[in-house]
mmCIF file of C-alpha atoms and ligand atoms in Angstrom:
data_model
loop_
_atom_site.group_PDB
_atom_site.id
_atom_site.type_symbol
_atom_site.label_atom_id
_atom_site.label_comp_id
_atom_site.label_asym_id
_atom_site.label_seq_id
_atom_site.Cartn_x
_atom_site.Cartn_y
_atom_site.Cartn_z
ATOM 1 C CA UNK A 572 -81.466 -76.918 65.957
ATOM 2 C CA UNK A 573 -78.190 -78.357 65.602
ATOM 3 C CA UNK A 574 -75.393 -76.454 63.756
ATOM 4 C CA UNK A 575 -74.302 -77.531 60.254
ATOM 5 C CA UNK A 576 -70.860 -79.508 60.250
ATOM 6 C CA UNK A 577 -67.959 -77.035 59.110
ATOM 7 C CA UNK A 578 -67.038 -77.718 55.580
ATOM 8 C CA UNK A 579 -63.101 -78.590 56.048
ATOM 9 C CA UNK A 580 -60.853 -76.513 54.306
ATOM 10 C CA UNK A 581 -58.877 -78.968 52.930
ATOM 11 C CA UNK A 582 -61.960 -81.136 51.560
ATOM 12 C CA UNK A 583 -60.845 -82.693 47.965
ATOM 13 C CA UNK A 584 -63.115 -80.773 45.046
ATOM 14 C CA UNK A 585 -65.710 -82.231 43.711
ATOM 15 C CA UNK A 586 -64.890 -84.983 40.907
ATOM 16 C CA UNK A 587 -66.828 -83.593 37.387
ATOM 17 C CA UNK A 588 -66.133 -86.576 35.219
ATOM 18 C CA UNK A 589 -67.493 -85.506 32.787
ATOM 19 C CA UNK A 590 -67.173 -82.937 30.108
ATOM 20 C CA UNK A 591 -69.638 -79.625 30.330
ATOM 21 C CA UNK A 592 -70.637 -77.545 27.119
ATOM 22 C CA UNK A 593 -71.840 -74.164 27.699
ATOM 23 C CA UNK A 594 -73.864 -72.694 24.237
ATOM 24 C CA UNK A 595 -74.870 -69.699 23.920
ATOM 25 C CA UNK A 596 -74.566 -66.440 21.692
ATOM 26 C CA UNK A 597 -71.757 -63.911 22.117
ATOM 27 C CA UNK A 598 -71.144 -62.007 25.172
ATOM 28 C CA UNK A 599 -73.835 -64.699 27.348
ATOM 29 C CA UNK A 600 -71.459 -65.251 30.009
ATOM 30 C CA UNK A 601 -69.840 -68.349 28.502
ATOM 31 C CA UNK A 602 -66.196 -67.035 28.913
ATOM 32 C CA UNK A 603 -66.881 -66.068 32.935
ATOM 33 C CA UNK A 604 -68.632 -69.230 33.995
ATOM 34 C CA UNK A 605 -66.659 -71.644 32.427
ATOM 35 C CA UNK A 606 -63.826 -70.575 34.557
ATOM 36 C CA UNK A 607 -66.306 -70.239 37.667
ATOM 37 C CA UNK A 608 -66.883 -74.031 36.589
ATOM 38 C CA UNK A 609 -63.706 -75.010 35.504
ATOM 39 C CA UNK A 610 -62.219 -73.609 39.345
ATOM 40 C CA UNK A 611 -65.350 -75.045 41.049
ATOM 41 C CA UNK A 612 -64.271 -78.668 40.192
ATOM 42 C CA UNK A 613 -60.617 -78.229 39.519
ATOM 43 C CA UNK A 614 -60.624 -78.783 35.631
ATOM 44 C CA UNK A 615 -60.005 -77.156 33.092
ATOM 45 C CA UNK A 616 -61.411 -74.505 31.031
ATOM 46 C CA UNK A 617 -60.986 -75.022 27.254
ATOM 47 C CA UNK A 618 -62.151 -72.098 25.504
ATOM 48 C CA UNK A 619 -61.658 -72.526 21.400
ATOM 49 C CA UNK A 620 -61.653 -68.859 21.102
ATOM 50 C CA UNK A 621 -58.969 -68.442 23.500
ATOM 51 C CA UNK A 622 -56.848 -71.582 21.959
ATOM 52 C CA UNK A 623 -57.483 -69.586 18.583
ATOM 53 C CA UNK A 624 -56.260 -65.897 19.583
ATOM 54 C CA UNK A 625 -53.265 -68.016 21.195
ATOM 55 C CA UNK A 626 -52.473 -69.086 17.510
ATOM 56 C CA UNK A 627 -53.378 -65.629 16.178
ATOM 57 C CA UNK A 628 -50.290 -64.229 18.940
ATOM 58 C CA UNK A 629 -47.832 -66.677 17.691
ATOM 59 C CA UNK A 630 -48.105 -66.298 14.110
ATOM 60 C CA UNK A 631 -48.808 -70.377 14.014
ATOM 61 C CA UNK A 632 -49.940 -71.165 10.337
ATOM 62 C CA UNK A 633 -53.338 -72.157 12.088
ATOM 63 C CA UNK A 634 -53.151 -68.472 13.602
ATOM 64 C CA UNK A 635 -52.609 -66.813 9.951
ATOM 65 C CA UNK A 636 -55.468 -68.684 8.619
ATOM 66 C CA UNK A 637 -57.584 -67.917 11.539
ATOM 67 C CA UNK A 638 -56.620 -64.467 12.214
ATOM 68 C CA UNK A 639 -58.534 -62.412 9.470
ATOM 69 C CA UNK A 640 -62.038 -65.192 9.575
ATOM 70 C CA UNK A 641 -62.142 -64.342 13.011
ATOM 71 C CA UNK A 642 -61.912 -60.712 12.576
ATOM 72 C CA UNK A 643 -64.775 -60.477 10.169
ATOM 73 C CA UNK A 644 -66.622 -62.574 12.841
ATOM 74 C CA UNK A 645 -66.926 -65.787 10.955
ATOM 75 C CA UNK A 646 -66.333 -69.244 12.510
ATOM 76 C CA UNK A 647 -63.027 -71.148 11.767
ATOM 77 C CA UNK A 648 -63.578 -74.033 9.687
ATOM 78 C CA UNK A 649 -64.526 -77.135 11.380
ATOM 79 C CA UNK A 650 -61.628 -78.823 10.402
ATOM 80 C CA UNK A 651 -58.587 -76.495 12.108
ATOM 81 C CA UNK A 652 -60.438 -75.742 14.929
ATOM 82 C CA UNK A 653 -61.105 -80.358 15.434
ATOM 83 C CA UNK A 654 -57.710 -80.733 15.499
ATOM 84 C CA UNK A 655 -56.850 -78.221 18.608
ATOM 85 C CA UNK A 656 -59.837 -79.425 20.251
ATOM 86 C CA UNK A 657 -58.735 -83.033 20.008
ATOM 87 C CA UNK A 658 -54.967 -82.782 20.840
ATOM 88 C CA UNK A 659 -56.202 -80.542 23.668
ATOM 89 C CA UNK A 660 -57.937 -83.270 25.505
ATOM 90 C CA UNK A 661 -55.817 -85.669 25.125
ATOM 91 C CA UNK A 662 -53.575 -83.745 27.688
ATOM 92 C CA UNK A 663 -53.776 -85.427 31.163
ATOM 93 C CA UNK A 664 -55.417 -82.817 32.945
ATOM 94 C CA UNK A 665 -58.300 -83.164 31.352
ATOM 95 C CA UNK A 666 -59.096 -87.175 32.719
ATOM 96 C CA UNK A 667 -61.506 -86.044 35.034
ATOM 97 C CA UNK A 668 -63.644 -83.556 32.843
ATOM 98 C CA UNK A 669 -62.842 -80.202 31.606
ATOM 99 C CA UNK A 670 -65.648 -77.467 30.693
ATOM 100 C CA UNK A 671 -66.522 -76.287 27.167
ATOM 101 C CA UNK A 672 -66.671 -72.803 26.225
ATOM 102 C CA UNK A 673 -67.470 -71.631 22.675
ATOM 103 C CA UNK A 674 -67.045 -75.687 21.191
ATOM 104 C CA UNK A 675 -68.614 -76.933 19.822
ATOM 105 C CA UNK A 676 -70.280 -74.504 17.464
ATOM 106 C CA UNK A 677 -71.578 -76.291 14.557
ATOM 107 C CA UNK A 678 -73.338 -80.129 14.232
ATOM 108 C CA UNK A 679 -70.855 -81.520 12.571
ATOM 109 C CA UNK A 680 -68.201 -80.245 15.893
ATOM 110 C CA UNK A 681 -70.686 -81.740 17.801
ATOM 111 C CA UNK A 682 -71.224 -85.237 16.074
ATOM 112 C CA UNK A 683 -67.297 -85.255 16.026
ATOM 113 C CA UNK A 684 -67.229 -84.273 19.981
ATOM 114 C CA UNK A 685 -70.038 -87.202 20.805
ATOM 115 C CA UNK A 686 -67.344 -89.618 19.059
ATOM 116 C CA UNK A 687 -64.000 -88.192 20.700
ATOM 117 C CA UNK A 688 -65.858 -88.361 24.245
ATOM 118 C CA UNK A 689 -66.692 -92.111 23.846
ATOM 119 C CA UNK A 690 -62.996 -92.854 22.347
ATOM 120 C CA UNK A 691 -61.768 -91.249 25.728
ATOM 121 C CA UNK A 692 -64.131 -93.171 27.969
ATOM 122 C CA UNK A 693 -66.216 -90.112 29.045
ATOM 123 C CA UNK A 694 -69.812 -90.376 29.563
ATOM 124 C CA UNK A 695 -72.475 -87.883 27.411
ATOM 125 C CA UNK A 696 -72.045 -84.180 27.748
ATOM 126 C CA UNK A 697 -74.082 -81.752 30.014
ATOM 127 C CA UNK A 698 -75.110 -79.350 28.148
ATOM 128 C CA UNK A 699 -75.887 -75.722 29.815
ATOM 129 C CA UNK A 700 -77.371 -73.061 27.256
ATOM 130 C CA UNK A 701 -77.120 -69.436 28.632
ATOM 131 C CA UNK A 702 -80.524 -67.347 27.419
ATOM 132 C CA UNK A 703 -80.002 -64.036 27.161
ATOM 133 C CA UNK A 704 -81.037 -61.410 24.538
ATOM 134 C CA UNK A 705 -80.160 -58.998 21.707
ATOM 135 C CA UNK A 706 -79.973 -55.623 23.227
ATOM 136 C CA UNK A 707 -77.705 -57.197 26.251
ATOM 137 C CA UNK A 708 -75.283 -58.840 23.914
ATOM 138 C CA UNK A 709 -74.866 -55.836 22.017
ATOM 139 C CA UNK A 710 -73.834 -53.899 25.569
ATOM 140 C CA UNK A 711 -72.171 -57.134 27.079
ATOM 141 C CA UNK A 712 -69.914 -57.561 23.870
ATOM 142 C CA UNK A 713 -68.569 -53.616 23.656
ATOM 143 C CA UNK A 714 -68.294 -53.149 26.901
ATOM 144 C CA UNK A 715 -65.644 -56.143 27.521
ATOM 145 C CA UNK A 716 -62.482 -55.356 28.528
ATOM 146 C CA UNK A 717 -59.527 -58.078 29.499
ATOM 147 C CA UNK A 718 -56.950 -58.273 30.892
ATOM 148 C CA UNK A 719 -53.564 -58.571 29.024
ATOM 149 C CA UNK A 720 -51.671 -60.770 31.807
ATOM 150 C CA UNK A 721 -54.082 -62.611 34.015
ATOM 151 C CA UNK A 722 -57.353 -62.882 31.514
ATOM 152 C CA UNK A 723 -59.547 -61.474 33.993
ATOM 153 C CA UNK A 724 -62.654 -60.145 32.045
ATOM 154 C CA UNK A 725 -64.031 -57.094 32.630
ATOM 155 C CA UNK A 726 -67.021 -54.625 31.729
ATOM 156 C CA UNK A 727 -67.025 -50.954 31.369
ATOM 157 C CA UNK A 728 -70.832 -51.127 31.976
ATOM 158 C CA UNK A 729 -71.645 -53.558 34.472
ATOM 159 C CA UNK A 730 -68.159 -54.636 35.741
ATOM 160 C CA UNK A 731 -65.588 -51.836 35.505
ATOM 161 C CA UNK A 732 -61.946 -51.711 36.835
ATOM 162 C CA UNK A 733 -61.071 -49.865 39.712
ATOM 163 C CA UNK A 734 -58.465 -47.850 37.776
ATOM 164 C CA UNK A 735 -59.152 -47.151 34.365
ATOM 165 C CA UNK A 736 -57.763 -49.723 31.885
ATOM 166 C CA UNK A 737 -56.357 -51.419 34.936
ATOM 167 C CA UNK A 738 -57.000 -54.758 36.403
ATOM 168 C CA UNK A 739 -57.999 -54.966 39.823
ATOM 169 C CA UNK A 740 -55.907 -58.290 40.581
ATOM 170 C CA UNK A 741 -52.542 -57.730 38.615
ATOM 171 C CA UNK A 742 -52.524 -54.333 37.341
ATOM 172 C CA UNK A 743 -52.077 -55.445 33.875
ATOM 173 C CA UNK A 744 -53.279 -53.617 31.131
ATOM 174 C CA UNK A 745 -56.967 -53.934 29.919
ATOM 175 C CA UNK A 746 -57.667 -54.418 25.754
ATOM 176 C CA UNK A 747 -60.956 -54.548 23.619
ATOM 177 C CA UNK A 748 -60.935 -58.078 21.579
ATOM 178 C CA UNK A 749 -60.878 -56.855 17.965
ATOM 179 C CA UNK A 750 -64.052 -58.334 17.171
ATOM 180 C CA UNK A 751 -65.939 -56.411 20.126
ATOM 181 C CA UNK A 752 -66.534 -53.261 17.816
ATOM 182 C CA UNK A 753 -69.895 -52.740 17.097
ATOM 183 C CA UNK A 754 -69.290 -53.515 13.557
ATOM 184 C CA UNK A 755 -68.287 -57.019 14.175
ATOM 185 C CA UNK A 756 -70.786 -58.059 16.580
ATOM 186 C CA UNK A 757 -73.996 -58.166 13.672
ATOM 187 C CA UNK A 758 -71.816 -60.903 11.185
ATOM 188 C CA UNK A 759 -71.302 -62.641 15.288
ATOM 189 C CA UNK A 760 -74.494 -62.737 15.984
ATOM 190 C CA UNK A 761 -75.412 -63.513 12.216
ATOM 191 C CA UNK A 762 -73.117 -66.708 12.340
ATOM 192 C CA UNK A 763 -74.388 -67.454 15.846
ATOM 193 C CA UNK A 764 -77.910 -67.892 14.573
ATOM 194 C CA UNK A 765 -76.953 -69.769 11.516
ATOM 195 C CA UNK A 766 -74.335 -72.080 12.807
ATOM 196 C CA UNK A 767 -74.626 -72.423 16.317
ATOM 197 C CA UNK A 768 -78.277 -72.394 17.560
ATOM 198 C CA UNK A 769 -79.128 -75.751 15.841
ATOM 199 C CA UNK A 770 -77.346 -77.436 18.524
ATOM 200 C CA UNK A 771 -79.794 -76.183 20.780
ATOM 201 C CA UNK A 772 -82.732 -78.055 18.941
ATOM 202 C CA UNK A 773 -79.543 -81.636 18.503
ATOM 203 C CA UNK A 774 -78.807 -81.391 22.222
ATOM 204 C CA UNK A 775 -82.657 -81.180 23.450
ATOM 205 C CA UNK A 776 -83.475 -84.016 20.471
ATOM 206 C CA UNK A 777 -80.853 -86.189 22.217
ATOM 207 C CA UNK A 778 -82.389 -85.029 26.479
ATOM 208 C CA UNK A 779 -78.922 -83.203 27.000
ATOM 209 C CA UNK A 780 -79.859 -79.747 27.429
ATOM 210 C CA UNK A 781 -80.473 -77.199 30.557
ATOM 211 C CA UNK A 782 -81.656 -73.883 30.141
ATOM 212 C CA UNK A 783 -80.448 -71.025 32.097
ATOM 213 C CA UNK A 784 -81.398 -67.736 31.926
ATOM 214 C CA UNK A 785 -78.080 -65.465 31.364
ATOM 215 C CA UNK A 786 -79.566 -61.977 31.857
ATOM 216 C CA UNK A 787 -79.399 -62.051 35.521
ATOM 217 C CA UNK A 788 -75.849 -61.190 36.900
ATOM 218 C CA UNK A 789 -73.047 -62.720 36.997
ATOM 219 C CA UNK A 790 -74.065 -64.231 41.088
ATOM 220 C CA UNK A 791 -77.079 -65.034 40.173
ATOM 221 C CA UNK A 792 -76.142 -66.999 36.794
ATOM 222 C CA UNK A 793 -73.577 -68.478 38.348
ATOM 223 C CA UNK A 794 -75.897 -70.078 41.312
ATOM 224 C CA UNK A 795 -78.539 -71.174 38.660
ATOM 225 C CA UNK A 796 -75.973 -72.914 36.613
ATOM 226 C CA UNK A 797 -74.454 -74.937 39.470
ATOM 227 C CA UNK A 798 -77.990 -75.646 40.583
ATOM 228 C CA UNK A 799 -78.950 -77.428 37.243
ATOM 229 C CA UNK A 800 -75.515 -78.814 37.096
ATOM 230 C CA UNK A 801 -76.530 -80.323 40.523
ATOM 231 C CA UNK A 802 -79.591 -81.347 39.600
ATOM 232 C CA UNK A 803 -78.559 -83.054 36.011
ATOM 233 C CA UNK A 804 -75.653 -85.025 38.046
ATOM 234 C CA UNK A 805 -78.009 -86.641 40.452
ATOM 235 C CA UNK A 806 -80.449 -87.621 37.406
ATOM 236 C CA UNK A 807 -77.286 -89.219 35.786
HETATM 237 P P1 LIG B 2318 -65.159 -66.815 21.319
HETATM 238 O O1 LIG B 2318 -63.969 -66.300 21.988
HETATM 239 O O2 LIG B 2318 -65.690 -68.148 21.693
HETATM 240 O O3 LIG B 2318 -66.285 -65.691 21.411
HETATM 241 P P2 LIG B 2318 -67.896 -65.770 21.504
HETATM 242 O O4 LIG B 2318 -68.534 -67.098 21.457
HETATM 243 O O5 LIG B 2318 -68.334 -64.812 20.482
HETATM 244 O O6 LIG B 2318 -68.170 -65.439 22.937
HETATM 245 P P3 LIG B 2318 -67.607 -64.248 23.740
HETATM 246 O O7 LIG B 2318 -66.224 -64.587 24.246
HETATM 247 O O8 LIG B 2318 -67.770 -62.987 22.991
HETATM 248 O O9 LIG B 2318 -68.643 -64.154 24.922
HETATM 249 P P4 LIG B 2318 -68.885 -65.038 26.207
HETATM 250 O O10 LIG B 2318 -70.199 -65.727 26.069
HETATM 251 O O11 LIG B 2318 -67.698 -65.883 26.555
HETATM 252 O O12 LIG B 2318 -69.068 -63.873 27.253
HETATM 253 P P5 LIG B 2318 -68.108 -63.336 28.416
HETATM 254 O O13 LIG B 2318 -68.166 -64.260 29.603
HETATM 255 O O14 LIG B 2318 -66.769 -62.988 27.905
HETATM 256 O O15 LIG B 2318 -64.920 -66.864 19.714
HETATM 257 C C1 LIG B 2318 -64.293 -65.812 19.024
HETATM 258 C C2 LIG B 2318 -64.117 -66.221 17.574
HETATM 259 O O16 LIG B 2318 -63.253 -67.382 17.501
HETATM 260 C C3 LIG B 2318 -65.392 -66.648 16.847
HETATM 261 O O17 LIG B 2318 -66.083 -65.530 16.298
HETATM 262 C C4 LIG B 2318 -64.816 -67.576 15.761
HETATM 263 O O18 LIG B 2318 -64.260 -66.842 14.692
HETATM 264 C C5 LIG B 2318 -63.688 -68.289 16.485
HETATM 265 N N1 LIG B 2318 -64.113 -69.554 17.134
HETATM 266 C C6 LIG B 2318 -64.078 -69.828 18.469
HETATM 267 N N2 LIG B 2318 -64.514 -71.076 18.703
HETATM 268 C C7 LIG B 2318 -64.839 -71.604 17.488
HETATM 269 C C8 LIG B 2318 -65.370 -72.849 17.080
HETATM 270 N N3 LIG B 2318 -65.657 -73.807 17.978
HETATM 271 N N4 LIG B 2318 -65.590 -73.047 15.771
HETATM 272 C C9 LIG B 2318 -65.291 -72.102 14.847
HETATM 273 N N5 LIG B 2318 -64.805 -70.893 15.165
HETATM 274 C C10 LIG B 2318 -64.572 -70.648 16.475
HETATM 275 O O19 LIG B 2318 -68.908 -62.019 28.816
HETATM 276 C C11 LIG B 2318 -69.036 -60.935 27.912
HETATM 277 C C12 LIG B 2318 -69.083 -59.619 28.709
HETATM 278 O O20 LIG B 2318 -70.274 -59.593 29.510
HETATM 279 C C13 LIG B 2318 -67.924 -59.425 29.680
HETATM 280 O O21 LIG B 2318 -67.574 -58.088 29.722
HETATM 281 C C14 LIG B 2318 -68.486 -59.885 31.047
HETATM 282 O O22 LIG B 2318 -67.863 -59.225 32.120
HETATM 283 C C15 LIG B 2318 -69.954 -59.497 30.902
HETATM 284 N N6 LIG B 2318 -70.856 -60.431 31.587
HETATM 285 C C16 LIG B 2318 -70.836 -61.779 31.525
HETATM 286 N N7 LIG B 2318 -71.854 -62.293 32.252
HETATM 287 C C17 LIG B 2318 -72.531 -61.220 32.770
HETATM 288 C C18 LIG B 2318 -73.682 -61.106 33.604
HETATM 289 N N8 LIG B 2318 -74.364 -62.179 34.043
HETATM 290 N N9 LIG B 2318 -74.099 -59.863 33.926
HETATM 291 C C19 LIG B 2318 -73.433 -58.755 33.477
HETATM 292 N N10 LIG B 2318 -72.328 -58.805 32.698
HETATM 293 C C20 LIG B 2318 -71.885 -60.028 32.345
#
């Protein structure tokens, strides 16, 4: 049998197009595939929780008001974290797609997303919704570690550093997100259910959604989200 053509090194990426939402509760793996994604197909990864803790650093007036919601483990109100969302994508490197992680959270972010995609000429959302349950959230979630320079996410359980509290790429130092203590996580999870998992029933109602399951590792997920990916893009 004939050998496979060499992929060549310099072959352009892969054009997205198109803007990718990835739902699921805290600590599914949202955060480390979207940038598997986002590097995958050369766009980029807009994370609102990131964008918010950005605010919360520089003491923006969006940051004060988010600062203490987020660390009770509320959701920001729909109408501070719209606006970052929006002027986000209006930035040119998002014209050929850009992955989703943590937006939208609510129907009415996703009503307002449907609109702001069509303004910008994009075509409907694929929507990936990482499966994964309780008791692995719980261990996912206070287990995380990041790092301080390059982001890099880590986990003490299933993913730790070489050196303790060190990351492997940079060396920089490795912190606990505020609202990974235990205590957090149940008013997470709480506004997860409430707020967020409609959009799983609003995204199937309108044929958008993919199921993965999330409780495999990080490989494995990662395969079985660019396989449905795949498979969704051929279908439209
Ligand atoms: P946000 O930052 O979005 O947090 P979250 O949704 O709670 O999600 P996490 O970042 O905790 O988890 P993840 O799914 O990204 O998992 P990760 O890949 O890191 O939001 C924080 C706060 O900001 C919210 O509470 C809210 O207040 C506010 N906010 C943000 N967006 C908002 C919005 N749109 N509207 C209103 N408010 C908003 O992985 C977790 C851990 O598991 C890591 O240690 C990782 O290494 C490990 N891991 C991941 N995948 C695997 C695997 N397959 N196997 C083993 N370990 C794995």
């Amino acid at each position: 049998m004939a050998a496979s053509p060499a992929v060549p090194e310099n072959r352009p990426p892969e054009e997205l197009n198109r803007a990718v939402i990835l739902l699921g509760p805290p600590g599914a793996g949202k955060g480390t595939q979207a940038k598997k994604l986002a590097a995958k197909y050369s766009v980029p990864h807009l994370s609102t929780g990131d964008m918010l803790r950005e605010h919360v650093a520089q003491g923006t007036p969006l940051g004060v008001k988010a600062k203490p919601i987020m660390e009770r483990g509320e959701l920001v109100p729909d109408s501070l974290v719209l606006k970052i969302v929006a002027a986000r994508i209006e930035r040119p490197d998002c014209a050929h797609g850009f992955v989703f992680d943590g937006f939208p959270r609510t129907v009415a972010q996703a009503q307002y997303l449907g609109e702001l995609l069509k303004q910008h000429g994009f075509r409907r959302p694929f929507v990936i919704h990482l499966v994964v349950d309780t008791a692995l959230i719980l261990r996912r979630i206070t287990g995380r570690r990041t790092c301080k320079t390059g982001g890099e996410i880590y986990n003490l359980f299933e993913r730790p550093p070489k050196v303790e509290g060190r990351c492997d790429n940079d060396g920089g130092e490795l912190f606990q997100r505020p609202d990974d203590r235990e205590e957090i996580v149940a008013p997470r999870l709480h506004a997860y259910h409430k707020q967020t998992e409609p959009l799983v029933a609003y995204y199937r109602r309108l044929g958008l959604l993919h199921e993965v399951d999330a409780s495999k590792s990080v490989e494995e997920v990662e395969q079985q989200v660019c396989k449905t990916l795949h498979h969704a893009r051929s279908k439209h």
